[in-house]
mmCIF file of C-alpha atoms and ligand atoms in Angstrom:
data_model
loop_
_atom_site.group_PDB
_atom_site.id
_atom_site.type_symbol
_atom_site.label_atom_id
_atom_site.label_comp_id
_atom_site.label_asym_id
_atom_site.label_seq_id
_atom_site.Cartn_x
_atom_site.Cartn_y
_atom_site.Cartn_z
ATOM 1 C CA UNK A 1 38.875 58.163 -31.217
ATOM 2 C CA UNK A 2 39.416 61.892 -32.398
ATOM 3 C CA UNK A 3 42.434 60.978 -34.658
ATOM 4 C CA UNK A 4 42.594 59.884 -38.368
ATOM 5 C CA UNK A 5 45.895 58.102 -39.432
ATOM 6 C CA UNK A 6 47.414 57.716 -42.743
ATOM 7 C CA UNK A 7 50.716 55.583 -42.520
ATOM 8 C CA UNK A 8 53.248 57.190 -45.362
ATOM 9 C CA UNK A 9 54.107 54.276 -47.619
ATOM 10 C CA UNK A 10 57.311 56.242 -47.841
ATOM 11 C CA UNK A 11 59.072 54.411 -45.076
ATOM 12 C CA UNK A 12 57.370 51.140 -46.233
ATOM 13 C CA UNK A 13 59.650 47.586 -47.442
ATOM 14 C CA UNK A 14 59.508 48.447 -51.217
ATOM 15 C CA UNK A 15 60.747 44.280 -51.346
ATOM 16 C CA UNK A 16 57.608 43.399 -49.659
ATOM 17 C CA UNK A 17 55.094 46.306 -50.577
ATOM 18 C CA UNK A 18 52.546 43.832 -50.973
ATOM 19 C CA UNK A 19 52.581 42.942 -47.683
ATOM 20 C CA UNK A 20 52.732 46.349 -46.060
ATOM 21 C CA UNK A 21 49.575 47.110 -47.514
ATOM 22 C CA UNK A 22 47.873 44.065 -45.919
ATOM 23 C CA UNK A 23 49.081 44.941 -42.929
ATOM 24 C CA UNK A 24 47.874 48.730 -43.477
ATOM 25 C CA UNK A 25 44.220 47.111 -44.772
ATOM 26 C CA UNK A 26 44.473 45.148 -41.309
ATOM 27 C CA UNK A 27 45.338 47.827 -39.116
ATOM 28 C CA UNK A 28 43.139 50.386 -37.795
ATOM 29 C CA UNK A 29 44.691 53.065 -40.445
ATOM 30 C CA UNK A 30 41.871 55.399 -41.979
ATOM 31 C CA UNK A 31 44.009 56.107 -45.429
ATOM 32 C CA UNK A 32 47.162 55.177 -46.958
ATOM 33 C CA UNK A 33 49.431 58.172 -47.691
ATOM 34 C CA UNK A 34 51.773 58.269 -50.852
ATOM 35 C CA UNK A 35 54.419 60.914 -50.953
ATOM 36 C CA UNK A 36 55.048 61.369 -54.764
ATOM 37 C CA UNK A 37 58.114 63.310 -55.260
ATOM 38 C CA UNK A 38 59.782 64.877 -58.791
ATOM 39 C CA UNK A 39 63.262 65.569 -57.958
ATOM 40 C CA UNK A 40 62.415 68.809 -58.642
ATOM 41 C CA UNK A 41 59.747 70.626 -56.267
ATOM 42 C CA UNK A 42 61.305 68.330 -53.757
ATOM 43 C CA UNK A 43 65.583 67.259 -53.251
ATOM 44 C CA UNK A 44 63.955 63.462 -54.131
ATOM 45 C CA UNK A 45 61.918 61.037 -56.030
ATOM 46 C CA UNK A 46 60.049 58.758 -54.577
ATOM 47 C CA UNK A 47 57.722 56.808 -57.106
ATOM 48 C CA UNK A 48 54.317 57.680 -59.033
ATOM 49 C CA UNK A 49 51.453 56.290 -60.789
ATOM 50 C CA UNK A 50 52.572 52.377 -61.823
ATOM 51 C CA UNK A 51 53.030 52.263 -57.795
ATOM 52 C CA UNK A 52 49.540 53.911 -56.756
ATOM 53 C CA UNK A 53 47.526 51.633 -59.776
ATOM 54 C CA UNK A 54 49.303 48.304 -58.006
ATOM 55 C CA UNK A 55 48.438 49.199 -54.353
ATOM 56 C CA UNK A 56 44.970 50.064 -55.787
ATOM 57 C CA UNK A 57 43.889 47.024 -56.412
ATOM 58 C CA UNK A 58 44.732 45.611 -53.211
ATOM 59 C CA UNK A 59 43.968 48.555 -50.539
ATOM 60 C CA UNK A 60 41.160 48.829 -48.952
ATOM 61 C CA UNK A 61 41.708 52.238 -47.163
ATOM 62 C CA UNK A 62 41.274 55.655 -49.165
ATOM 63 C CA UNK A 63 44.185 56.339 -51.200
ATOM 64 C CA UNK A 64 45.345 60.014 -49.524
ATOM 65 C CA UNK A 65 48.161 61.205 -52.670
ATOM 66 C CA UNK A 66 50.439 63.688 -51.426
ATOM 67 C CA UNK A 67 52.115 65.316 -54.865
ATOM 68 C CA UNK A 68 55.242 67.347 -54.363
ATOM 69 C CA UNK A 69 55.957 67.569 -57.362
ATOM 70 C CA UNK A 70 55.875 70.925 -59.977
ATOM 71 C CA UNK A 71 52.699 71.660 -62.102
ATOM 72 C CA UNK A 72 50.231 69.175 -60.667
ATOM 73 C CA UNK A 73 47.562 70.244 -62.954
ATOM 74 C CA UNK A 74 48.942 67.838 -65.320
ATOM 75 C CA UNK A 75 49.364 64.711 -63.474
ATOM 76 C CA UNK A 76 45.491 65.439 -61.186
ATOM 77 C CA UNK A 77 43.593 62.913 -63.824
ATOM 78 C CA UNK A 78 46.105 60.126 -63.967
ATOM 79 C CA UNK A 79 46.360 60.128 -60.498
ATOM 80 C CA UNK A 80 42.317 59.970 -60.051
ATOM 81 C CA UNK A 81 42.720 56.873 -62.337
ATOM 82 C CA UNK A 82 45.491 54.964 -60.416
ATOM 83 C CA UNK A 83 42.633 55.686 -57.382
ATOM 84 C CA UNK A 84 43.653 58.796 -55.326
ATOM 85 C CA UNK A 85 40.376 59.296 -52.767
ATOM 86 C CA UNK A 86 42.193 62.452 -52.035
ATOM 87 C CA UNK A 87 44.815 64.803 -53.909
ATOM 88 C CA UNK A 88 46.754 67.115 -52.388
ATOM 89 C CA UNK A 89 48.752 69.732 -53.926
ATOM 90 C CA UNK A 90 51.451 72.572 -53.022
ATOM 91 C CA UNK A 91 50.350 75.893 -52.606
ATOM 92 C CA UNK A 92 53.922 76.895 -53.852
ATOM 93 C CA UNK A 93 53.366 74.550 -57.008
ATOM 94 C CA UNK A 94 50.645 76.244 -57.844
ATOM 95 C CA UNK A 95 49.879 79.268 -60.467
ATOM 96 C CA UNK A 96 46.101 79.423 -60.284
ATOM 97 C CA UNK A 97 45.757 77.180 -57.156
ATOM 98 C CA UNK A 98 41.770 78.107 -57.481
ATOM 99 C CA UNK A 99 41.606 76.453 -61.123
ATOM 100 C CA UNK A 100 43.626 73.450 -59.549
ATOM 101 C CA UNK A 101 40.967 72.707 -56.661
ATOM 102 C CA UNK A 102 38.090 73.184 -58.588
ATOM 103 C CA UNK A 103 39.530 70.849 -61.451
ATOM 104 C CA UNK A 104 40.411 68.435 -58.799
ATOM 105 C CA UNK A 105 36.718 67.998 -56.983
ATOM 106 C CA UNK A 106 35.167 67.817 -61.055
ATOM 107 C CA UNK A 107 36.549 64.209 -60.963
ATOM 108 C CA UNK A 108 34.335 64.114 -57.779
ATOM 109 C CA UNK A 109 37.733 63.591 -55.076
ATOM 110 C CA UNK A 110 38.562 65.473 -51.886
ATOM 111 C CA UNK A 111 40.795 68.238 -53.040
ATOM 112 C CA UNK A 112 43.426 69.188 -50.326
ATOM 113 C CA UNK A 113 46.553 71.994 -50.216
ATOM 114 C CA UNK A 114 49.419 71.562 -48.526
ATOM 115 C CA UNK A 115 51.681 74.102 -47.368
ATOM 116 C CA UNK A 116 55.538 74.022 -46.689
ATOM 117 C CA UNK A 117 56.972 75.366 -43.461
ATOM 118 C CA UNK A 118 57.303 78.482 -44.085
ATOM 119 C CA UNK A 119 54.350 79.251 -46.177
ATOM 120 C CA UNK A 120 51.525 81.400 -43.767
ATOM 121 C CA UNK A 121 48.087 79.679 -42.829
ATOM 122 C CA UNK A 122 47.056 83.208 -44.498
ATOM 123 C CA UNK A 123 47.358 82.682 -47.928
ATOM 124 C CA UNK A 124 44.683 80.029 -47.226
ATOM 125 C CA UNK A 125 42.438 82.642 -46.180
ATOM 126 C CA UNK A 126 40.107 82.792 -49.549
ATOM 127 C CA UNK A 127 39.966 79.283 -50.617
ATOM 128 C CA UNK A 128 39.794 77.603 -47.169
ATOM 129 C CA UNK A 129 35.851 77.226 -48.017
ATOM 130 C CA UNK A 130 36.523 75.258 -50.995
ATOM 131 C CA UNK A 131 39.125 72.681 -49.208
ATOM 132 C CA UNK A 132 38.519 69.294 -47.642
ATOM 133 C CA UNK A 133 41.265 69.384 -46.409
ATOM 134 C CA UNK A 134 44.973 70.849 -45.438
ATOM 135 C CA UNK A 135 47.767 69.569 -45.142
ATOM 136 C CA UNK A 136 50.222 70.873 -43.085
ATOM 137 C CA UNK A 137 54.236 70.290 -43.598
ATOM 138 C CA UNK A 138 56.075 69.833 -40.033
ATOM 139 C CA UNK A 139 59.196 69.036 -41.939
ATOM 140 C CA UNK A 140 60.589 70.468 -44.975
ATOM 141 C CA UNK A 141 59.565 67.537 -47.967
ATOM 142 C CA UNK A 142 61.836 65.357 -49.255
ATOM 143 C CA UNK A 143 62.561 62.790 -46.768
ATOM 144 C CA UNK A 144 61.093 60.366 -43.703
ATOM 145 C CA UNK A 145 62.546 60.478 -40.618
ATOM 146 C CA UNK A 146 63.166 64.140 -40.047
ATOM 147 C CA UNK A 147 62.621 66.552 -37.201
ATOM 148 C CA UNK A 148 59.538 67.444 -36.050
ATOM 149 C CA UNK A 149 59.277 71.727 -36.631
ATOM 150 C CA UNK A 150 58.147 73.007 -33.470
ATOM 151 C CA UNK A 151 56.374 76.032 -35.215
ATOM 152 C CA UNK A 152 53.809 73.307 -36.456
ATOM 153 C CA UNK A 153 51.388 73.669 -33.523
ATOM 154 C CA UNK A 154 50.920 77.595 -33.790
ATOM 155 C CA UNK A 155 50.121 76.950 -37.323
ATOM 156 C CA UNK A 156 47.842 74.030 -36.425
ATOM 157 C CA UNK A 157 45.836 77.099 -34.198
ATOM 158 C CA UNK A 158 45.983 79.431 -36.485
ATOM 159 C CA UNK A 159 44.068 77.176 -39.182
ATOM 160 C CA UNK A 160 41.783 75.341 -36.901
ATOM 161 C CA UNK A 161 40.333 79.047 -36.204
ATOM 162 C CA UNK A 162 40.117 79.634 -40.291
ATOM 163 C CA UNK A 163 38.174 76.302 -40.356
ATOM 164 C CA UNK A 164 36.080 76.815 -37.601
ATOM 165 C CA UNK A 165 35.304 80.695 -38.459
ATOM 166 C CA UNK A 166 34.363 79.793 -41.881
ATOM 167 C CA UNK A 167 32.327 77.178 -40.669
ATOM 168 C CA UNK A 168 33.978 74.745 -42.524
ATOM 169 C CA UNK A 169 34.567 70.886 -41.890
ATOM 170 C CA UNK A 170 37.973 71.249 -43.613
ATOM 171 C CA UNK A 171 40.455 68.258 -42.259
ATOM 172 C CA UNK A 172 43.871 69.064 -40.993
ATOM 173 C CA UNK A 173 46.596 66.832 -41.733
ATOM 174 C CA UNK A 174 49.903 67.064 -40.246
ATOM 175 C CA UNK A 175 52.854 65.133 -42.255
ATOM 176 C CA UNK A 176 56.623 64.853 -40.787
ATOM 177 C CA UNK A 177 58.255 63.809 -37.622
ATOM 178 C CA UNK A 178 54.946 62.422 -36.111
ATOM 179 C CA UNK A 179 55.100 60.406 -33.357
ATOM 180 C CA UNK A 180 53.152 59.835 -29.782
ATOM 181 C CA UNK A 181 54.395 63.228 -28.178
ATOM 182 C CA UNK A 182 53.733 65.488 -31.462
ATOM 183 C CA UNK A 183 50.778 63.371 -32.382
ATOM 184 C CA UNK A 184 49.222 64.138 -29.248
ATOM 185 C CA UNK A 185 50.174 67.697 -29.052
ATOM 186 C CA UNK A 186 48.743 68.231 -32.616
ATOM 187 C CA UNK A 187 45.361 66.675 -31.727
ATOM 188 C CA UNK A 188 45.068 69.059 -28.702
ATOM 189 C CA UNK A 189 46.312 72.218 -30.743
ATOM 190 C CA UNK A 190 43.040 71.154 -33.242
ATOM 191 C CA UNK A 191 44.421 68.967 -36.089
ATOM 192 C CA UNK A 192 42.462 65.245 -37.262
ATOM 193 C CA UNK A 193 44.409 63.567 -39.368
ATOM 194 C CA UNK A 194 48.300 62.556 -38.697
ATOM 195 C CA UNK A 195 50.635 61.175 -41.379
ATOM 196 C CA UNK A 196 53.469 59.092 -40.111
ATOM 197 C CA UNK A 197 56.153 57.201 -42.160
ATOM 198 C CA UNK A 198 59.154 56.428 -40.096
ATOM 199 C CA UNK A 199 57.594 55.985 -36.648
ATOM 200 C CA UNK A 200 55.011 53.179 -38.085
ATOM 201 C CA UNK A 201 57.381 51.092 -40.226
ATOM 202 C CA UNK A 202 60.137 51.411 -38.009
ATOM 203 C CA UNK A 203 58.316 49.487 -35.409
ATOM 204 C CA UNK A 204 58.325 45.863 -34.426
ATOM 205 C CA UNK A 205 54.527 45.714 -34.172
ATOM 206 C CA UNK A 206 53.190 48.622 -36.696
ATOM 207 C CA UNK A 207 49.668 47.361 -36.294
ATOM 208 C CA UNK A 208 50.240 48.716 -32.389
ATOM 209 C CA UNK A 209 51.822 51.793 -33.253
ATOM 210 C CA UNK A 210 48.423 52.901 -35.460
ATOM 211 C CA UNK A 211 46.414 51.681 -32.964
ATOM 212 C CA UNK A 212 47.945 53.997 -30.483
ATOM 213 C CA UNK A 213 48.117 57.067 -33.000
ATOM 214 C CA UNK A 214 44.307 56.476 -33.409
ATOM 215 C CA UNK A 215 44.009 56.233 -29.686
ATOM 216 C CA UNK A 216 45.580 59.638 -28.673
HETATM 217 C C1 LIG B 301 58.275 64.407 -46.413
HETATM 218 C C2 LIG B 301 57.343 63.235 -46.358
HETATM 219 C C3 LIG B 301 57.389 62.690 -44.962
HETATM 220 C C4 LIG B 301 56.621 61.415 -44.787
HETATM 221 C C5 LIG B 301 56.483 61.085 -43.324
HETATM 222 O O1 LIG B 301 58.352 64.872 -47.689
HETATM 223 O O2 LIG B 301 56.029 63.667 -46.681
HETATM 224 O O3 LIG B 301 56.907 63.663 -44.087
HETATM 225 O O4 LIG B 301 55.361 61.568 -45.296
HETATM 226 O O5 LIG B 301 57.723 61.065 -42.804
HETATM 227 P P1 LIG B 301 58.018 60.622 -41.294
HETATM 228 O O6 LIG B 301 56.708 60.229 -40.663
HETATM 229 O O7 LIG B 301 58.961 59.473 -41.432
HETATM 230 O O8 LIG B 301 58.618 61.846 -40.652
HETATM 231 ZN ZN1 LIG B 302 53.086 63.360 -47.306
#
């Protein structure tokens, strides 16, 4: 299996979250992705820590916390005590994004950076070394169900040859408009781990669609 999945609560039943998340623990899912959102980095708001502490107590997959959301620096020790396994912040949310990373691996997490569409693989350039992992936007954040962006698997190439010059074991994460087709095409173009919200919970049988994710 070359693929790591992380179902997006986003798309989950928010009447029935409870049960979602059993069916997530069941599954062959290798984290849980929550997409927090502020209303203002992002057009949205999703939901935040009360949510995260809940699931917490009953998941038992890695928490993998997605924050859009402006000035993370503030909100990276409540989130390591609702149970984030990994935090990932914006690049563009980000003043000293340095000071950010190192503060998040002191609470002893994976520290990850995502960046938006049209933010350049460059900028990673001089703290790709210090990353577990990057997440990669392949729609613009805000909302499930969008349309895969195309220009996704150039940047996919572009990183895994950061990653693999620096001769680091930095993860690549993909989130938005995954599916079979893009899910497969990512793996091939060098990412690991794929995020998908909409194409999971949408199913009849979501327990099949993350087997076949993992299964690429
Ligand atoms: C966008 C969100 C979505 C979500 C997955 O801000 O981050 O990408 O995780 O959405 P789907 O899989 O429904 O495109
Ligand atoms: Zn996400």
């Amino acid at each position: 299996m070359r693929a790591l999945v992380a179902p997006s609560i986003l798309s989950a039943d928010f009447n029935n979250l409870g049960k979602d998340i059993e069916m997530i623990n069941q599954s062959d899912a290798d984290y849980i992705h929550f997409d927090v959102m502020d209303g203002v980095f992002v057009p949205n708001i999703s939901f935040g820590i009360p949510v995260i502490k809940h699931v917490n107590k009953i998941a038992e997959k890695p928490l993998d916390v997605h924050l859009m959301i402006v000035d993370p620096d503030k909100f990276v020790e409540p989130f390591v005590e609702a149970g984030a396994s990994i935090l990932t912040v914006h690049i563009e949310a980000c003043k000293h994004l340095h000071r950010t990373i190192q503060l998040i691996k002191s609470y002893g997490i994976k520290a990850s950076v995502s960046l938006n569409p049209h933010t350049p693989v460059a900028l990673l350039e001089d703290i790709i070394e210090d990353l577990d992992m990057v997440l990669l936007m392949s729609v613009n954040p805000g909302f499930g169900g969008q349309k895969f962006i195309e220009n996704t698997y150039k940047k996919v190439q572009q990183l895994r040859s950061m990653i693999d010059n620096a001769g680091s074991d930095c993860l690549i994460e993909i989130d938005g408009g995954v599916n079979y087709d893009t899910g497969k095409k990512l793996l091939d173009a060098g990412a690991n781990v794929l995020v998908a919200g909409s194409f999971v919970f949408s199913a009849d049988n979501p327990k099949e669609i993350i087997s076949g994710l993992k299964s690429l």
